[in-house]
PDB file of C-alpha atoms in Angstrom:
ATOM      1  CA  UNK A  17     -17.706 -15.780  -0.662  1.00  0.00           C
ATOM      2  CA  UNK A  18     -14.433 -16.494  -2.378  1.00  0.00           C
ATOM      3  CA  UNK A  19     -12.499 -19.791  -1.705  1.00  0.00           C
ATOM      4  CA  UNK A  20      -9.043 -20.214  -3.082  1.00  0.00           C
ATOM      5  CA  UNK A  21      -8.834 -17.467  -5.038  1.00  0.00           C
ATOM      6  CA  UNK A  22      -5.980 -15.144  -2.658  1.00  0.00           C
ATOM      7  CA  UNK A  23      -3.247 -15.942  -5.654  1.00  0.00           C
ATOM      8  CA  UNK A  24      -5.808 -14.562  -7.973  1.00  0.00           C
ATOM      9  CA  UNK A  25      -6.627 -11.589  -5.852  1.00  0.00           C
ATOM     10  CA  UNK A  26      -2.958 -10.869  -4.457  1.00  0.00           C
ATOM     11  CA  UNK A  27      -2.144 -10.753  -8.799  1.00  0.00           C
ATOM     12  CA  UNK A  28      -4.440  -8.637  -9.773  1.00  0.00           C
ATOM     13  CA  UNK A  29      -3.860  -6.454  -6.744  1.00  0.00           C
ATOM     14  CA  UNK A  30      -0.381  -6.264  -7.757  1.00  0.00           C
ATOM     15  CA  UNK A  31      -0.869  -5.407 -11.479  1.00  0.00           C
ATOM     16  CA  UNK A  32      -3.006  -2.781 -10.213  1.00  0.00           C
ATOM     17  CA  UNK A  33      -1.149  -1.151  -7.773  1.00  0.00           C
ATOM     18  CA  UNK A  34       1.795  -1.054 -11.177  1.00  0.00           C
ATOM     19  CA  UNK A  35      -0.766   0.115 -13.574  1.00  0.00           C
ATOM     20  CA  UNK A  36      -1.198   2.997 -10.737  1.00  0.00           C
ATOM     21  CA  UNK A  37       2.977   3.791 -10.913  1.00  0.00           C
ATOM     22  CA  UNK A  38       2.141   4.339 -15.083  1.00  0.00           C
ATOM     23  CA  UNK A  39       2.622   0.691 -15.869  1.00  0.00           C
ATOM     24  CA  UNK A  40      -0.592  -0.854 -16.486  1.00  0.00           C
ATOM     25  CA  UNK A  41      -1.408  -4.219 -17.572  1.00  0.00           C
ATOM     26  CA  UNK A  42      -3.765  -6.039 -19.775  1.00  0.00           C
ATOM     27  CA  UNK A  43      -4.269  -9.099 -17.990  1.00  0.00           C
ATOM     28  CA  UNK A  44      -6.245 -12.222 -19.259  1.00  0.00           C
ATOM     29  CA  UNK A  45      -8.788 -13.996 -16.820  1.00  0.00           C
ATOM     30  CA  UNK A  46      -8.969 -17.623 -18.235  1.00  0.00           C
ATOM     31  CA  UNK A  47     -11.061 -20.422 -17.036  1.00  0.00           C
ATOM     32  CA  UNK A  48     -13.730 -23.128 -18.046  1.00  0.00           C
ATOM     33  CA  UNK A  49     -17.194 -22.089 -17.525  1.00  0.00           C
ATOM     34  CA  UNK A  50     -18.794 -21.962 -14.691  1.00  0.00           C
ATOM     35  CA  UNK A  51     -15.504 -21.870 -12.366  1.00  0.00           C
ATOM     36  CA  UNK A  52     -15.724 -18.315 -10.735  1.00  0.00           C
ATOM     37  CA  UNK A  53     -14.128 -15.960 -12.881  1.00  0.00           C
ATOM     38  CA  UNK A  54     -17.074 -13.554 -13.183  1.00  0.00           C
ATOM     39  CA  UNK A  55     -16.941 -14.032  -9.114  1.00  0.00           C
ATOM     40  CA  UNK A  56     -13.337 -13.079  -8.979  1.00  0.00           C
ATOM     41  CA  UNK A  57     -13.261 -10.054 -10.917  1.00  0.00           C
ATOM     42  CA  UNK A  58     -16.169  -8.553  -9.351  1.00  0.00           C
ATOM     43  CA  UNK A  59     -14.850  -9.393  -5.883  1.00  0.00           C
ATOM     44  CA  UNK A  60     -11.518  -7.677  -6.982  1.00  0.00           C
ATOM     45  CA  UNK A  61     -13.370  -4.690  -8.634  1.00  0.00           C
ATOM     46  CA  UNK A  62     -15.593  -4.442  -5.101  1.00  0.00           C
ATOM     47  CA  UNK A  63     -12.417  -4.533  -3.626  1.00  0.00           C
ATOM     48  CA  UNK A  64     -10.634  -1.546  -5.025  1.00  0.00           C
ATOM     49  CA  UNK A  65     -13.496   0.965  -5.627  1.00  0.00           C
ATOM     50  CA  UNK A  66     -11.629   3.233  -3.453  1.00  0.00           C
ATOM     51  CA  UNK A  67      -8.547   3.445  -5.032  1.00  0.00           C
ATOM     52  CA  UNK A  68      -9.342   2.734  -8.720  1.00  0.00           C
ATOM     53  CA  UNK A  69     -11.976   4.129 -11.343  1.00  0.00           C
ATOM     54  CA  UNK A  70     -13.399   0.770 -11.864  1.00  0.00           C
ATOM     55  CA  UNK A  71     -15.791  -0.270 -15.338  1.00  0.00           C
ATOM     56  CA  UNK A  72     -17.228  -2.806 -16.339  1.00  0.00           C
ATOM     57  CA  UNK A  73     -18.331  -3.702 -19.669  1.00  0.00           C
ATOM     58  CA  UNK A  74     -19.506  -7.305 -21.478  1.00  0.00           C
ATOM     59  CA  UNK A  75     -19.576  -9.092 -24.726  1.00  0.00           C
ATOM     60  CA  UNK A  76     -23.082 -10.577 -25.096  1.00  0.00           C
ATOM     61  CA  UNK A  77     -21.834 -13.173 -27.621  1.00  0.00           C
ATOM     62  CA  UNK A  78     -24.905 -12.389 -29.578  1.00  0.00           C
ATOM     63  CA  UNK A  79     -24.418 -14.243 -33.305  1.00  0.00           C
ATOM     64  CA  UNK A  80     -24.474 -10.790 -35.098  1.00  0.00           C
ATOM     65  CA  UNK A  81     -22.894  -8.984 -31.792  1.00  0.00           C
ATOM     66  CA  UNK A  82     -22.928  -4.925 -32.302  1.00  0.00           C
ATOM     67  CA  UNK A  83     -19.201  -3.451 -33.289  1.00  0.00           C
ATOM     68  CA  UNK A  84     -17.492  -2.071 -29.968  1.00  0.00           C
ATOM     69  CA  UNK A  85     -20.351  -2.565 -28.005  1.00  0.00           C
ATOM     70  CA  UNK A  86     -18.278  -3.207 -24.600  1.00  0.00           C
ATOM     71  CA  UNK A  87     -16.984   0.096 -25.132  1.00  0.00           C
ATOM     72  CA  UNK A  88     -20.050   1.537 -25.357  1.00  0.00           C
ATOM     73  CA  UNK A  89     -20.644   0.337 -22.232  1.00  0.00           C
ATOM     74  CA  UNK A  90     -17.701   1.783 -20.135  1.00  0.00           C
ATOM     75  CA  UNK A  91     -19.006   5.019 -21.801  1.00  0.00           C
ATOM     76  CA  UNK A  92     -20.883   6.606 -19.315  1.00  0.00           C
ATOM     77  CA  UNK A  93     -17.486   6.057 -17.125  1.00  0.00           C
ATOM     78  CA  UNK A  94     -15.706   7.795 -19.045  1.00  0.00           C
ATOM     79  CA  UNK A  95     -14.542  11.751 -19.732  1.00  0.00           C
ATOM     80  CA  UNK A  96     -17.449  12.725 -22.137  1.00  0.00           C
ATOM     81  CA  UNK A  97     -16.471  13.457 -25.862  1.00  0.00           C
ATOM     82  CA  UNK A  98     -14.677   9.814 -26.097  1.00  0.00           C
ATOM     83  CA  UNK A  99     -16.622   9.000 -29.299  1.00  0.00           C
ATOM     84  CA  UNK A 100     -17.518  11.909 -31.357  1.00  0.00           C
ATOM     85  CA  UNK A 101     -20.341  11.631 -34.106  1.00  0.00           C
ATOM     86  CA  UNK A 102     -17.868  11.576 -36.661  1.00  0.00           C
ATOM     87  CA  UNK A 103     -14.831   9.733 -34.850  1.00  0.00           C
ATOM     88  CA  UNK A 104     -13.521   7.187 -36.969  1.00  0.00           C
ATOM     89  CA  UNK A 105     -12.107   3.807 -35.376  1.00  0.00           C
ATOM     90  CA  UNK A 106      -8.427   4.624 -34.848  1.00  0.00           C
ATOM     91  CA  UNK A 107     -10.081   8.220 -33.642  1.00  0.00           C
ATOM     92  CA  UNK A 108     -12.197   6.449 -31.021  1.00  0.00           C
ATOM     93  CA  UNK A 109      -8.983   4.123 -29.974  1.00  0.00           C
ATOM     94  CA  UNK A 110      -6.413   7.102 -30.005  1.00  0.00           C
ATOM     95  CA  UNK A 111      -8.768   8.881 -27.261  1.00  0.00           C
ATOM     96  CA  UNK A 112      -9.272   5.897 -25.179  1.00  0.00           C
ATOM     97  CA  UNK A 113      -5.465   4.918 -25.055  1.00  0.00           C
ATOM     98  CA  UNK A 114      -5.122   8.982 -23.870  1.00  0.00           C
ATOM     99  CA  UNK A 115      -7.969   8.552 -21.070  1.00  0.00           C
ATOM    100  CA  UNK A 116      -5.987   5.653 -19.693  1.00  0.00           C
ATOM    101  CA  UNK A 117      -2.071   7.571 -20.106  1.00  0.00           C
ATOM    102  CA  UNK A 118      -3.245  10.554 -18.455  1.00  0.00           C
ATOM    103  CA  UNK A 119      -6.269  10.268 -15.785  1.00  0.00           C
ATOM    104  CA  UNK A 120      -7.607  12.667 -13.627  1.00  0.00           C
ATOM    105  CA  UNK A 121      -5.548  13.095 -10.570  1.00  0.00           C
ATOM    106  CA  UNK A 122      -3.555  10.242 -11.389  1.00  0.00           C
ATOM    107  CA  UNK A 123      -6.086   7.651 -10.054  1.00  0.00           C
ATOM    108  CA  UNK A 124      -5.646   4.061 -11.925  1.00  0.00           C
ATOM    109  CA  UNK A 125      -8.327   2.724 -14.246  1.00  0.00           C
ATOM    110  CA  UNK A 126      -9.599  -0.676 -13.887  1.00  0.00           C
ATOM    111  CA  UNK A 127     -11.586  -1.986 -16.790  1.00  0.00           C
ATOM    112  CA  UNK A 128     -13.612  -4.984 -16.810  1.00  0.00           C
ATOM    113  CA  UNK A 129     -14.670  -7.080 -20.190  1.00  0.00           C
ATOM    114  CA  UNK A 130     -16.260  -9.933 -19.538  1.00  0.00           C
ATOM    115  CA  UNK A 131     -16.943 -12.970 -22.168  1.00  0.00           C
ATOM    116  CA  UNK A 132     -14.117 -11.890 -24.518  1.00  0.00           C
ATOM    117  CA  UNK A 133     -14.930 -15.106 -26.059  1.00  0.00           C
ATOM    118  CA  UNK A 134     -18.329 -13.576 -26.922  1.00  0.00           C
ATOM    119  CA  UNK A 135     -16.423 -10.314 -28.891  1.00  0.00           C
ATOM    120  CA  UNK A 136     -17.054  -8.833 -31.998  1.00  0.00           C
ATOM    121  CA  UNK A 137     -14.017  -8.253 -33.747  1.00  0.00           C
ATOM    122  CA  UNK A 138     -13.729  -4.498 -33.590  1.00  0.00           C
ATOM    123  CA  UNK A 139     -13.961  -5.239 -30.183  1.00  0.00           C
ATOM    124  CA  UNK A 140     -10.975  -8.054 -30.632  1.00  0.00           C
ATOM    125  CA  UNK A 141      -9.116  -5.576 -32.328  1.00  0.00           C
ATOM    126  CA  UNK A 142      -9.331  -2.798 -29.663  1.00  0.00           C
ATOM    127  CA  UNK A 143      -8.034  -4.881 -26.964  1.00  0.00           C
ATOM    128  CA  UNK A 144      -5.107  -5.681 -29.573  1.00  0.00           C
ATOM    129  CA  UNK A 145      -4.379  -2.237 -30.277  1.00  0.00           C
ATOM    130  CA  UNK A 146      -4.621  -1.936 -26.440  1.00  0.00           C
ATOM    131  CA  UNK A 147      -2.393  -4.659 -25.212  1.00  0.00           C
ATOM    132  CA  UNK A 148       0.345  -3.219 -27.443  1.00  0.00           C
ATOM    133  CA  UNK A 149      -0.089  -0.385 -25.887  1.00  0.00           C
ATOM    134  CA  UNK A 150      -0.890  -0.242 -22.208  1.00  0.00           C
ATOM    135  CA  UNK A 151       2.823  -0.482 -20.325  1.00  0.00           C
ATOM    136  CA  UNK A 152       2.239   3.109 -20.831  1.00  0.00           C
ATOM    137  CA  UNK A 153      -0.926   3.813 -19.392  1.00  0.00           C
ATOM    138  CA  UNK A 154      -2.243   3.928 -15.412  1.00  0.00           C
ATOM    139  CA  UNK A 155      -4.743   0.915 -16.327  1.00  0.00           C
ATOM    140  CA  UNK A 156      -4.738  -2.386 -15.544  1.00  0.00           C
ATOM    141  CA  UNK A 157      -7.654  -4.253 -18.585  1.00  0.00           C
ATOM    142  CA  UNK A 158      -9.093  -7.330 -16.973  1.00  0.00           C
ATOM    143  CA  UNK A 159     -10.309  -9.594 -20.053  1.00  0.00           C
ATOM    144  CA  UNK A 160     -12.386 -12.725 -19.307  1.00  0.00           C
ATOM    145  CA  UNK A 161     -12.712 -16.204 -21.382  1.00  0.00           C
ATOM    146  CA  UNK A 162     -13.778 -19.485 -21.432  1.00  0.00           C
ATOM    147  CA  UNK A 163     -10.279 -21.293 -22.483  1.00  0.00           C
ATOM    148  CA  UNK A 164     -12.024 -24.110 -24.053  1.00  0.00           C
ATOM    149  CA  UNK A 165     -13.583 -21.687 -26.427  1.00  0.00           C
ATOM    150  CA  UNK A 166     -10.125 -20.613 -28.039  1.00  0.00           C
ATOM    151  CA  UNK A 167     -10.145 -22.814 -30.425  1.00  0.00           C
ATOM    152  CA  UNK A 168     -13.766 -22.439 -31.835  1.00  0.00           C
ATOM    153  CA  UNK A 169     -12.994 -18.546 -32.081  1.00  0.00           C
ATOM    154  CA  UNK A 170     -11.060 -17.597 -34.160  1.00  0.00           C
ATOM    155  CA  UNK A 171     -10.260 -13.737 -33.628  1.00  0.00           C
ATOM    156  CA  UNK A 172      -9.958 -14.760 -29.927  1.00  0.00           C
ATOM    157  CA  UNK A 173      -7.132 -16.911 -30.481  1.00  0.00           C
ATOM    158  CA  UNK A 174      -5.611 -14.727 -32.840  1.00  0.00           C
ATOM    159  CA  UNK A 175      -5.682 -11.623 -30.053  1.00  0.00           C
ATOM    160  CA  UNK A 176      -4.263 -14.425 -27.281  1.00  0.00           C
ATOM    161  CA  UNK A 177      -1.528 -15.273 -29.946  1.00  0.00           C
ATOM    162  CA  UNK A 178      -0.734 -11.603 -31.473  1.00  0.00           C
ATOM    163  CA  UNK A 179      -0.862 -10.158 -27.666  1.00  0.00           C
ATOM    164  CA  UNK A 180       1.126 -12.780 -25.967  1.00  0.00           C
ATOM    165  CA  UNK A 181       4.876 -10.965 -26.451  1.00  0.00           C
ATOM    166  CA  UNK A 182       3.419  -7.321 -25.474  1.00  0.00           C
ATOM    167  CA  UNK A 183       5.094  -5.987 -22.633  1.00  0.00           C
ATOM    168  CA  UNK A 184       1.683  -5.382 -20.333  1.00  0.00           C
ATOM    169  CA  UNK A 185       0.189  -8.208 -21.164  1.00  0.00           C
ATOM    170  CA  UNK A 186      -0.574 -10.951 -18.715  1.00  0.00           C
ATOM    171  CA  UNK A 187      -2.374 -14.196 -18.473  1.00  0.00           C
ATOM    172  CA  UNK A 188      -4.125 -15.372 -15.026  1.00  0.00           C
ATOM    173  CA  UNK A 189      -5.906 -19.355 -14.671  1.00  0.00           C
ATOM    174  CA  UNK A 190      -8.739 -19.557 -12.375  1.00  0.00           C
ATOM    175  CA  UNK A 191      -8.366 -23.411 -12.096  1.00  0.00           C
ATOM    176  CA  UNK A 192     -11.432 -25.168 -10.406  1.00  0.00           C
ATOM    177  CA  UNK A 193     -12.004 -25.695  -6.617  1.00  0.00           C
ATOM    178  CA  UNK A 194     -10.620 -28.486  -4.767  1.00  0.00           C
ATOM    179  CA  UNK A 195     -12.849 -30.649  -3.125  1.00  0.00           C
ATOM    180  CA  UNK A 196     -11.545 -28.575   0.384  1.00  0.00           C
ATOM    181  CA  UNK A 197     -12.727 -25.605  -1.576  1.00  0.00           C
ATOM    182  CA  UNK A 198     -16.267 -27.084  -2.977  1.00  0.00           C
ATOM    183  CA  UNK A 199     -16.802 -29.125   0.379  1.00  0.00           C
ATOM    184  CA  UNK A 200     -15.889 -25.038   2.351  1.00  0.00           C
ATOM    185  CA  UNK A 201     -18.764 -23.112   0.024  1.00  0.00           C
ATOM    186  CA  UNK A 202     -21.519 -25.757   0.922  1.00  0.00           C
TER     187      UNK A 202
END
């Protein structure tokens, strides 16, 4: 159960219904730990199943995490042939930023990437290269992070900074619950 969380919802339900028209949105999801935004996303993801081809993918934050290994995640959700054998980065990145221009039958992606705050930075750099790039695409990008970890990583707040002027980027707070709100989930 969600509690005070429509703003959050009603947002993201807006980007996606632009990212749908062919002007998608990187948008993201920033919050202390522990204060629902794994909860919101997945809600919203539940939520638009229907209407959306909705992935999710995660950044372990392991201390030698694997290069791109969100993407390799959202692979299996997406057309086959994405990574060839012998695809080189910009190869892999190029074919991705096609998937999301031109989908089948025009239905919207929504991609999920949890923890960016536990990325590798190929993986930094791909949501760069994306966030640059998306206002063209049928997508809307959901990235998640722990705000108070900005400043202890480094590529993180480099993407935040280097990202912040592109056109489908957006940020979102999840603030923490009211006591109305803590006092209606117990």
């Amino acid at each position: 159960m969600l509690v005070e969380r429509d703003h959050q919802l009603d947002t993201l339900g807006s980007y996606l219904e632009e990212a749908a028209g062919g002007h998608g949105r990187l948008v993201y999801v920033s919050g202390e730990a522990g204060v629902g935004k794994s909860a919101l996303v997945s809600a919203f993801a539940s939520s638009v199943a229907l209407r959306a081809r909705v992935s999710v993918a995660y950044c372990d934050g392991s201390l030698t995490p694997s290069p791109l290994a969100p993407l390799r995640d959202l692979l299996p959700t997406l057309p086959p042939g994405l990574w060839p054998e012998d695809a080189t980065r910009q190869d892999i990145f190029a074919a991705l930023l096609g998937t999301l221009r031109e989908p089948p039958d025009s239905v919207p992606h929504l991609i999920v990437v949890e923890d960016a705050h536990g990325a590798d930075q190929a993986t930094l750099d791909l949501l760069l290269h994306l966030a640059r790039r998306i206002h063209t695409c049928r997508a809307l990008i959901v990235v998640t992070y722990r705000r108070e970890d900005v400043d202890v990583v480094y590529g993180l707040r480099q993407l935040l900074g280097d990202s912040a002027s592109a056109a489908g980027t957006r940020r979102l707070d999840v603030p923490p619950l009211s006591r109305q709100g803590v006092a209606a989930l117990v």
